[in-house]
Short mmCIF file of C-alpha atoms and ligand atoms in Angstrom, two decimals:
data_model
loop_
_atom_site.label_atom_id
_atom_site.label_comp_id
_atom_site.label_asym_id
_atom_site.label_seq_id
_atom_site.Cartn_x
_atom_site.Cartn_y
_atom_site.Cartn_z
CA MET A 1 -0.09 0.07 -0.02
CA THR A 2 1.50 3.38 -1.05
CA ARG A 3 1.67 5.85 1.83
CA LYS A 4 -0.03 9.37 1.85
CA ASP A 5 2.18 12.40 1.41
CA ARG A 6 1.87 13.87 5.02
CA THR A 7 4.77 16.55 4.76
CA GLU A 8 3.44 18.97 2.16
CA GLY A 9 0.60 21.58 1.66
CA ILE A 10 -1.20 23.83 4.04
CA TYR A 11 -4.71 23.69 5.62
CA SER A 12 -5.75 27.51 5.10
CA ARG A 13 -4.56 30.44 3.22
CA ARG A 14 -3.95 32.22 6.50
CA GLU A 15 -0.98 30.10 7.21
CA VAL A 16 0.99 31.92 4.56
CA LEU A 17 -0.04 35.84 4.82
CA ASP A 18 2.61 37.91 4.36
CA GLU A 19 3.81 40.28 7.16
CA SER A 20 1.55 43.27 6.39
CA GLU A 21 -1.53 41.10 5.65
CA ARG A 22 -0.89 39.30 8.82
CA ARG A 23 -0.70 42.35 10.83
CA LYS A 24 -4.00 43.63 9.28
CA PHE A 25 -5.44 40.30 9.93
CA TYR A 26 -4.69 40.44 13.46
CA GLN A 27 -5.86 44.08 14.00
CA ILE A 28 -9.12 43.39 12.33
CA GLN A 29 -9.68 40.23 14.31
CA LEU A 30 -8.77 41.81 17.75
CA LYS A 31 -10.71 44.98 17.12
CA ASP A 32 -13.83 43.05 16.18
CA LEU A 33 -13.52 40.89 19.21
CA LEU A 34 -12.77 43.71 21.68
CA SER A 35 -15.79 45.69 20.59
CA TYR A 36 -18.00 42.60 20.64
CA ALA A 37 -16.75 41.38 24.15
CA TYR A 38 -17.02 44.82 25.73
CA ARG A 39 -20.67 45.04 24.61
CA TYR A 40 -21.83 41.39 25.38
CA SER A 41 -19.59 40.37 28.32
CA GLU A 42 -20.24 41.75 31.55
CA ASP A 43 -16.71 40.65 32.99
CA VAL A 44 -14.93 42.16 29.90
CA LYS A 45 -16.74 45.34 30.35
CA LYS A 46 -15.86 45.58 34.08
CA ARG A 47 -12.33 44.74 33.23
CA PHE A 48 -11.94 47.38 30.38
CA ASP A 49 -13.54 50.10 32.49
CA ARG A 50 -11.53 49.47 35.50
CA ALA A 51 -8.30 49.84 33.44
CA GLN A 52 -9.89 52.76 31.60
CA PHE A 53 -9.33 51.14 28.18
CA ASP A 54 -11.23 52.60 25.55
CA VAL A 55 -12.10 49.94 22.79
CA GLU A 56 -12.74 52.88 20.32
CA LYS A 57 -9.01 54.01 20.65
CA PHE A 58 -7.67 50.33 19.75
CA LYS A 59 -5.68 50.97 16.61
CA GLU A 60 -2.28 49.12 16.75
CA LEU A 61 -1.53 45.67 18.01
CA SER A 62 0.68 47.35 20.66
CA ASP A 63 -2.35 48.99 22.23
CA LEU A 64 -3.37 45.54 23.46
CA LYS A 65 -1.05 45.86 26.29
CA HIS A 66 -3.15 48.44 28.16
CA ILE A 67 -5.64 45.66 29.08
CA PRO A 68 -4.56 43.95 32.16
CA ILE A 69 -3.68 40.26 31.72
CA LEU A 70 -6.09 37.57 33.05
CA LYS A 71 -4.29 34.86 35.08
CA LYS A 72 -5.64 31.50 34.28
CA LYS A 73 -6.03 31.04 38.20
CA GLU A 74 -8.38 33.95 38.27
CA LEU A 75 -11.04 32.03 36.15
CA ILE A 76 -11.75 29.75 39.27
CA PHE A 77 -12.95 32.69 40.99
CA LEU A 78 -14.56 34.81 38.29
CA GLN A 79 -16.67 31.87 37.11
CA SER A 80 -18.40 31.65 40.27
CA MET A 81 -19.47 35.26 40.24
CA GLY A 82 -22.83 34.83 38.62
CA PRO A 83 -24.74 33.68 35.56
CA ARG A 84 -22.93 33.08 32.21
CA LEU A 85 -19.82 32.04 34.24
CA GLY A 86 -19.49 35.16 36.14
CA GLY A 87 -20.19 37.33 32.85
CA LEU A 88 -17.34 35.72 30.94
CA LEU A 89 -19.67 34.39 28.46
CA THR A 90 -21.52 36.28 25.87
CA LYS A 91 -24.24 33.63 25.69
CA ASP A 92 -26.50 31.76 28.08
CA LEU A 93 -25.17 28.31 29.07
CA GLY A 94 -28.18 26.63 27.31
CA GLU A 95 -26.98 28.22 23.98
CA LEU A 96 -23.81 26.15 24.08
CA ARG A 97 -22.99 22.71 22.92
CA ARG A 98 -20.89 21.29 25.90
CA ILE A 99 -19.36 22.53 29.13
CA PHE A 100 -16.37 20.52 30.37
CA LEU A 101 -14.57 20.88 33.63
CA SER A 102 -11.01 20.91 34.09
CA PRO A 103 -8.74 20.78 37.27
CA GLY A 104 -8.98 23.98 39.32
CA PRO A 105 -11.94 23.58 38.98
CA ILE A 106 -12.51 25.54 35.81
CA PHE A 107 -15.43 25.15 33.63
CA ASP A 108 -14.55 24.90 29.81
CA PRO A 109 -17.57 26.04 27.43
CA GLU A 110 -17.77 25.01 23.92
CA ASP A 111 -20.29 26.57 21.45
CA ARG A 112 -21.89 25.09 18.46
CA SER A 113 -19.59 26.49 15.83
CA GLU A 114 -17.34 24.20 13.54
CA ASP A 115 -14.16 23.16 14.84
CA TYR A 116 -14.68 25.29 17.93
CA TRP A 117 -11.28 24.41 19.53
CA GLY A 118 -9.56 25.13 16.33
CA TRP A 119 -7.20 22.17 15.90
CA SER A 120 -7.85 21.48 12.40
CA GLU A 121 -4.77 23.38 10.83
CA SER A 122 -2.66 21.74 13.64
CA PHE A 123 -3.68 18.28 12.53
CA TYR A 124 -3.12 18.91 8.80
CA ALA A 125 0.38 20.20 9.81
CA ALA A 126 1.00 17.30 11.68
CA GLY A 127 0.44 14.89 8.76
CA PHE A 128 -3.31 13.99 9.17
CA ARG A 129 -5.03 13.45 5.73
CA PRO A 130 -8.73 12.52 4.48
CA GLY A 131 -9.10 8.88 4.87
CA ASP A 132 -7.08 8.31 8.04
CA LEU A 133 -8.44 6.17 10.79
CA ALA A 134 -7.44 7.82 14.20
CA GLN A 135 -7.48 6.34 17.76
CA ILE A 136 -7.86 8.93 20.32
CA THR A 137 -6.53 7.89 23.72
CA PHE A 138 -7.51 11.10 25.52
CA ASN A 139 -10.27 11.21 28.38
CA TYR A 140 -13.76 11.78 27.17
CA HIS A 141 -15.33 12.30 30.63
CA MET A 142 -15.99 15.89 31.87
CA ASN A 143 -12.40 16.80 30.49
CA PRO A 144 -12.49 18.33 26.97
CA ALA A 145 -9.55 16.38 25.46
CA GLY A 146 -11.05 13.51 23.93
CA LEU A 147 -14.11 15.55 22.09
CA MET A 148 -11.80 18.46 21.54
CA PHE A 149 -9.56 16.36 19.17
CA GLU A 150 -12.43 14.68 17.41
CA GLU A 151 -13.52 17.93 15.90
CA PRO A 152 -10.52 18.44 13.59
CA LEU A 153 -10.51 14.87 12.49
CA LYS A 154 -14.22 15.43 11.23
CA THR A 155 -13.29 18.51 9.59
CA LEU A 156 -10.41 16.71 7.78
CA ASN A 157 -12.59 13.86 6.70
CA CYS A 158 -10.91 11.22 9.22
CA ALA A 159 -12.73 8.46 11.06
CA VAL A 160 -12.19 8.32 14.63
CA ILE A 161 -11.92 5.37 17.23
CA PRO A 162 -12.94 7.19 20.73
CA ALA A 163 -10.81 4.76 22.49
CA GLY A 164 -10.16 6.91 25.76
CA PRO A 165 -7.18 6.12 28.01
CA GLY A 166 -6.03 2.75 29.36
CA ASN A 167 -6.61 -0.83 28.38
CA THR A 168 -3.48 -1.05 26.43
CA ASN A 169 -3.89 -4.61 25.28
CA ASN A 170 -7.22 -3.83 23.83
CA GLN A 171 -5.78 -0.54 22.31
CA LEU A 172 -3.05 -2.52 20.44
CA ASP A 173 -5.67 -5.17 19.28
CA ILE A 174 -7.87 -2.37 17.92
CA MET A 175 -4.88 -0.72 16.09
CA GLN A 176 -3.98 -3.98 14.51
CA LYS A 177 -7.31 -5.40 13.62
CA LEU A 178 -8.60 -2.09 12.01
CA ARG A 179 -5.29 -1.05 10.48
CA VAL A 180 -5.18 2.38 12.31
CA THR A 181 -3.25 5.16 10.70
CA GLY A 182 -3.18 7.75 13.33
CA TYR A 183 -2.64 8.23 16.92
CA VAL A 184 -3.84 10.99 19.20
CA GLY A 185 -2.70 11.01 22.85
CA THR A 186 0.31 11.77 25.15
CA PRO A 187 3.76 11.04 23.92
CA SER A 188 4.41 8.70 26.92
CA TYR A 189 1.34 6.55 26.25
CA LEU A 190 2.49 6.08 22.59
CA MET A 191 5.81 4.87 24.11
CA HIS A 192 3.97 2.80 26.46
CA LEU A 193 1.96 1.07 23.62
CA ALA A 194 5.37 0.46 21.76
CA GLN A 195 6.78 -1.31 24.82
CA LYS A 196 3.70 -3.35 25.51
CA GLY A 197 3.44 -4.26 21.93
CA GLU A 198 6.99 -5.47 21.94
CA GLU A 199 6.54 -7.51 24.95
CA LYS A 200 3.70 -9.35 23.06
CA GLY A 201 6.17 -9.91 20.18
CA LEU A 202 4.36 -7.59 17.84
CA ASN A 203 6.19 -6.20 14.82
CA LEU A 204 5.31 -2.53 15.19
CA ARG A 205 6.39 -1.41 11.67
CA LYS A 206 4.84 -4.46 10.14
CA GLU A 207 1.84 -5.57 12.11
CA LEU A 208 0.58 -2.18 12.93
CA TYR A 209 -0.23 0.53 10.38
CA LEU A 210 0.51 3.83 12.29
CA GLU A 211 1.74 6.39 10.12
CA VAL A 212 1.08 9.60 11.96
CA ALA A 213 0.87 10.73 15.68
CA PHE A 214 -0.61 13.97 17.22
CA VAL A 215 0.75 14.33 20.80
CA THR A 216 0.22 16.95 23.42
CA GLY A 217 -0.13 17.43 27.10
CA GLU A 218 3.63 16.40 28.04
CA LYS A 219 7.02 17.63 27.37
CA PHE A 220 9.27 14.91 25.58
CA SER A 221 12.77 14.87 24.34
CA GLU A 222 13.99 14.79 20.85
CA LYS A 223 15.56 11.39 21.51
CA MET A 224 12.09 10.04 22.60
CA ARG A 225 10.62 11.33 19.44
CA THR A 226 13.24 9.72 17.34
CA THR A 227 12.62 6.39 19.24
CA ILE A 228 8.89 6.33 18.83
CA GLU A 229 9.21 7.40 15.13
CA LYS A 230 11.64 4.69 14.39
CA LYS A 231 9.75 1.89 16.29
CA PHE A 232 6.54 2.48 14.43
CA ASP A 233 7.86 4.14 11.25
CA LEU A 234 5.63 7.10 11.79
CA ILE A 235 5.66 11.07 11.90
CA MET A 236 5.01 12.35 15.37
CA ARG A 237 4.09 16.02 15.65
CA GLN A 238 3.00 18.05 18.83
CA GLY A 239 0.34 20.61 19.34
CA TYR A 240 0.16 23.13 22.28
CA GLY A 241 -3.11 24.56 23.70
CA THR A 242 -5.34 24.81 26.95
CA ALA A 243 -8.66 23.51 27.85
CA ASP A 244 -9.77 27.31 27.94
CA VAL A 245 -8.96 28.44 24.65
CA GLY A 246 -8.10 25.26 22.50
CA CYS A 247 -5.23 25.29 19.94
CA ILE A 248 -2.59 27.93 20.33
CA GLY A 249 0.35 26.46 18.32
CA TYR A 250 1.62 23.43 16.56
CA GLU A 251 4.63 21.81 14.90
CA CYS A 252 4.92 21.61 11.16
CA PHE A 253 6.97 18.80 9.32
CA GLN A 254 10.16 20.75 9.92
CA LYS A 255 9.72 20.66 13.76
CA ASN A 256 11.30 23.76 14.58
CA GLY A 257 9.20 25.22 17.27
CA LEU A 258 5.27 25.76 17.29
CA HIS A 259 3.71 27.89 14.77
CA VAL A 260 1.13 30.23 16.35
CA ALA A 261 -2.24 29.00 15.26
CA ASN A 262 -4.15 31.65 13.09
CA ARG A 263 -7.07 31.62 15.50
CA CYS A 264 -5.49 33.51 18.19
CA PHE A 265 -2.99 36.44 18.96
CA VAL A 266 -0.05 35.62 21.09
CA GLU A 267 2.10 37.78 23.27
CA ILE A 268 5.26 36.94 25.42
CA CYS A 269 4.99 38.95 28.49
CA HIS A 270 6.73 39.55 31.80
CA PRO A 271 4.83 37.42 34.18
CA ASP A 272 4.24 40.13 36.87
CA THR A 273 3.64 43.23 34.81
CA GLY A 274 1.91 41.63 31.53
CA ILE A 275 4.18 44.08 29.42
CA PRO A 276 5.11 42.25 26.22
CA LEU A 277 8.88 41.28 25.84
CA LYS A 278 10.98 41.46 22.74
CA ASP A 279 11.30 38.68 20.42
CA GLY A 280 13.58 36.02 21.79
CA ASP A 281 13.03 36.82 25.47
CA VAL A 282 11.53 34.01 27.72
CA GLY A 283 8.22 35.05 29.30
CA GLU A 284 4.79 34.00 29.99
CA ILE A 285 2.57 32.89 26.86
CA VAL A 286 -0.55 35.34 26.99
CA VAL A 287 -3.17 34.37 24.39
CA THR A 288 -6.12 36.16 22.86
CA ALA A 289 -8.19 33.63 20.91
CA PHE A 290 -10.64 35.11 18.31
CA ASN A 291 -13.55 33.60 20.24
CA LYS A 292 -16.65 35.67 20.78
CA THR A 293 -18.47 33.26 22.85
CA TYR A 294 -16.02 33.02 25.67
CA PRO A 295 -13.70 36.12 24.93
CA LEU A 296 -10.68 35.52 27.37
CA ILE A 297 -8.91 38.50 26.42
CA ARG A 298 -5.05 38.34 27.20
CA LEU A 299 -5.20 35.07 29.08
CA ALA A 300 -1.85 34.54 30.84
CA THR A 301 -1.43 30.46 30.43
CA GLY A 302 1.49 30.04 33.12
CA ASP A 303 3.55 28.44 30.38
CA LEU A 304 6.94 29.86 29.40
CA SER A 305 8.06 30.32 25.83
CA TYR A 306 9.82 32.81 23.47
CA ILE A 307 9.11 34.13 19.87
CA ASP A 308 11.09 33.02 16.99
CA ARG A 309 10.24 34.87 13.59
CA GLU A 310 12.89 33.35 11.31
CA PRO A 311 11.32 32.02 8.26
CA CYS A 312 10.31 28.48 8.35
CA ALA A 313 11.04 26.04 5.53
CA CYS A 314 7.41 24.78 5.36
CA GLY A 315 6.32 28.19 4.11
CA ARG A 316 4.06 28.90 7.00
CA THR A 317 4.52 32.58 7.93
CA SER A 318 3.15 32.68 11.35
CA PRO A 319 5.60 33.46 14.15
CA ARG A 320 6.68 30.30 16.14
CA LEU A 321 6.91 29.64 19.96
CA GLY A 322 10.31 28.29 20.51
CA ASN A 323 8.97 25.48 22.59
CA ILE A 324 7.39 25.51 26.09
CA VAL A 325 10.40 25.97 28.37
CA GLY A 326 8.66 25.80 31.77
CA ARG A 327 5.84 27.13 34.04
CA VAL A 328 5.70 30.53 35.95
CA ASP A 329 5.01 28.69 39.05
CA THR A 330 8.38 26.73 39.04
CA THR A 331 10.24 30.06 38.33
CA ALA A 332 11.67 31.97 41.00
CA ARG A 333 12.71 35.62 41.16
CA ILE A 334 15.85 35.81 42.92
CA LYS A 335 17.64 39.16 43.80
CA GLY A 336 15.30 40.63 41.03
CA MET A 337 16.17 38.14 38.46
CA PHE A 338 13.87 35.60 37.06
CA VAL A 339 15.61 32.20 37.20
CA TYR A 340 14.04 29.45 35.07
CA PRO A 341 14.92 25.72 35.40
CA HIS A 342 15.70 25.45 31.59
CA GLN A 343 18.58 28.23 31.90
CA VAL A 344 20.17 26.23 34.70
CA GLU A 345 19.80 23.04 32.29
CA GLN A 346 21.55 24.89 29.64
CA VAL A 347 24.38 26.16 31.90
CA LEU A 348 24.90 22.42 33.24
CA ALA A 349 24.52 20.88 29.95
CA SER A 350 28.30 21.26 29.49
CA PHE A 351 29.21 19.61 32.85
CA GLU A 352 28.29 15.94 31.94
CA GLU A 353 29.52 14.87 35.36
CA VAL A 354 26.64 16.66 37.04
CA LYS A 355 23.97 13.99 37.34
CA ARG A 356 21.22 15.94 39.18
CA TRP A 357 20.70 19.49 40.45
CA GLN A 358 18.56 21.55 42.87
CA ILE A 359 18.50 25.44 43.66
CA GLU A 360 17.44 26.49 46.91
CA VAL A 361 16.53 29.92 47.71
CA THR A 362 16.60 31.44 51.25
CA ASN A 363 16.52 34.90 52.46
CA PRO A 364 18.50 34.92 55.85
CA GLY A 365 18.39 38.56 57.24
CA GLY A 366 15.95 39.50 54.39
CA ILE A 367 18.73 38.99 51.70
CA ASP A 368 18.25 36.43 48.95
CA GLU A 369 20.66 33.70 48.79
CA MET A 370 20.71 30.89 46.27
CA ILE A 371 22.29 27.62 46.96
CA LEU A 372 23.03 25.35 43.99
CA SER A 373 23.41 21.68 44.73
CA ILE A 374 24.73 19.32 42.34
CA GLU A 375 25.35 15.46 42.41
CA ALA A 376 28.54 14.44 41.10
CA SER A 377 30.98 11.67 42.10
CA SER A 378 33.93 13.87 41.52
CA PHE A 379 33.81 17.46 40.47
CA LYS A 380 36.81 19.61 39.69
CA ARG A 381 35.33 22.46 37.81
CA GLU A 382 33.80 24.73 40.49
CA ASP A 383 35.17 28.06 39.14
CA GLU A 384 34.13 27.23 35.67
CA LEU A 385 30.76 26.29 36.57
CA LEU A 386 30.27 29.41 38.82
CA HIS A 387 31.59 31.80 36.05
CA SER A 388 29.00 30.30 33.33
CA PHE A 389 26.38 30.47 35.74
CA ARG A 390 26.92 34.30 36.43
CA GLU A 391 27.40 34.79 32.65
CA LYS A 392 24.07 33.35 31.79
CA ILE A 393 21.83 33.71 35.01
CA LYS A 394 23.44 36.97 36.19
CA ILE A 395 23.68 35.57 39.91
CA ARG A 396 26.37 33.80 41.61
CA PRO A 397 25.11 30.97 43.63
CA LEU A 398 26.67 29.24 46.60
CA LEU A 399 27.81 25.82 45.30
CA LYS A 400 27.36 22.53 47.17
CA VAL A 401 28.83 19.30 45.57
CA LEU A 402 26.90 16.22 46.76
CA ALA A 403 27.59 12.64 46.33
CA PRO A 404 25.34 10.97 43.66
CA GLY A 405 21.96 9.81 45.42
CA SER A 406 22.09 12.67 48.07
CA LEU A 407 19.10 14.64 46.78
CA PRO A 408 15.70 12.98 47.49
CA PRO A 409 13.90 11.22 44.34
CA GLN A 410 11.25 13.79 44.13
CA ILE A 411 12.30 17.44 44.05
CA ARG A 412 11.26 20.89 42.97
CA LEU A 413 14.14 22.06 40.71
CA ILE A 414 13.84 25.42 42.28
CA GLU A 415 12.58 25.27 45.84
CA ASP A 416 11.74 28.75 47.14
CA LYS A 417 12.31 28.64 51.09
CA ARG A 418 12.20 32.31 51.59
CA LYS A 419 10.16 33.74 54.40
CA TRP A 420 8.76 37.37 54.44
CA ASP A 421 6.98 37.56 57.87
ZN1 LIG B 501 6.98 25.40 9.62
#
């Protein structure tokens, strides 16, 4: 059987707008959304009025920064503030299609429009094509994931097996009997399927027919991707989004970051002030999806990334998120500087002898102190490490070298032990 070409083409013309067309597109979409939301969402009206933000004066994309960011955590409280999810919705609940519940708890409304969560271009970029048979291993109960990922497959004329999570032997059996071509789920579960399949003596490349996998929900290494792709002989690409807004970004065949989805406007902002940062700087992903039913304007996702505008060989012109490098809540601000776990990883990458590490922050006498503990059997490059740490992170830590196995098995990479009382 000849394989489909899964590497070429685009789903929509919006993916290849040139720079000025794209700016215009964002301006029109945002202006339209802000005016509508101000008129029909009680919460948006309150928020804009409080910030003295005048929708009529919105002209440039940079005007958006005058609207305060909305932290995801705030949704829990706001949604309980009255009808229409505390005025966040512009419709009554009965006018929607479904309402899901995610941890928080946060309600996730879905209206009756086609491809509400906006994953179609993402699935196309991942390599899904009409006629695919896809097995969805995400949860279908309460949580939006399962049904959220069915929508794009319907749009792309694919068939779906709503398998849900778990029951690995059964999943493998279905994949084999029905010659399933597409996988939708977490990368770790796909790896688990590979291991279970191999244990059963299944030839994953010959007795299974997977050609494409869409994964999300977890970080994974390039090594893991290569391993999975080789084991099954498939293409694995990831999408990025949240249960509040749906699709935010996705990988193309070139796998060099996440193209920002054409259904939303993304800013990278300082986590405290909400002020947009310049391209390349790491900050919080702040998203405004063009969604008039549930207009979450400038939603701060808690995820950290940076913007890359280098052209992509796939021809898509949307900016890319350089990858999700961490979470705002695992980040500490030490002596006024944000310290991100991924920066520490980068510094330590050139010290192979360091097996594990942890940073502890304390503030004896009200002054921040940072202790970097590393596990290494013998370590002689202390000065070099401290130097490169200070170059990259701008702070000099106290260094503790520990014997391997000294750190507890489960640790927070940056442990904030400061006290302010
Ligand atoms: Zn691309």
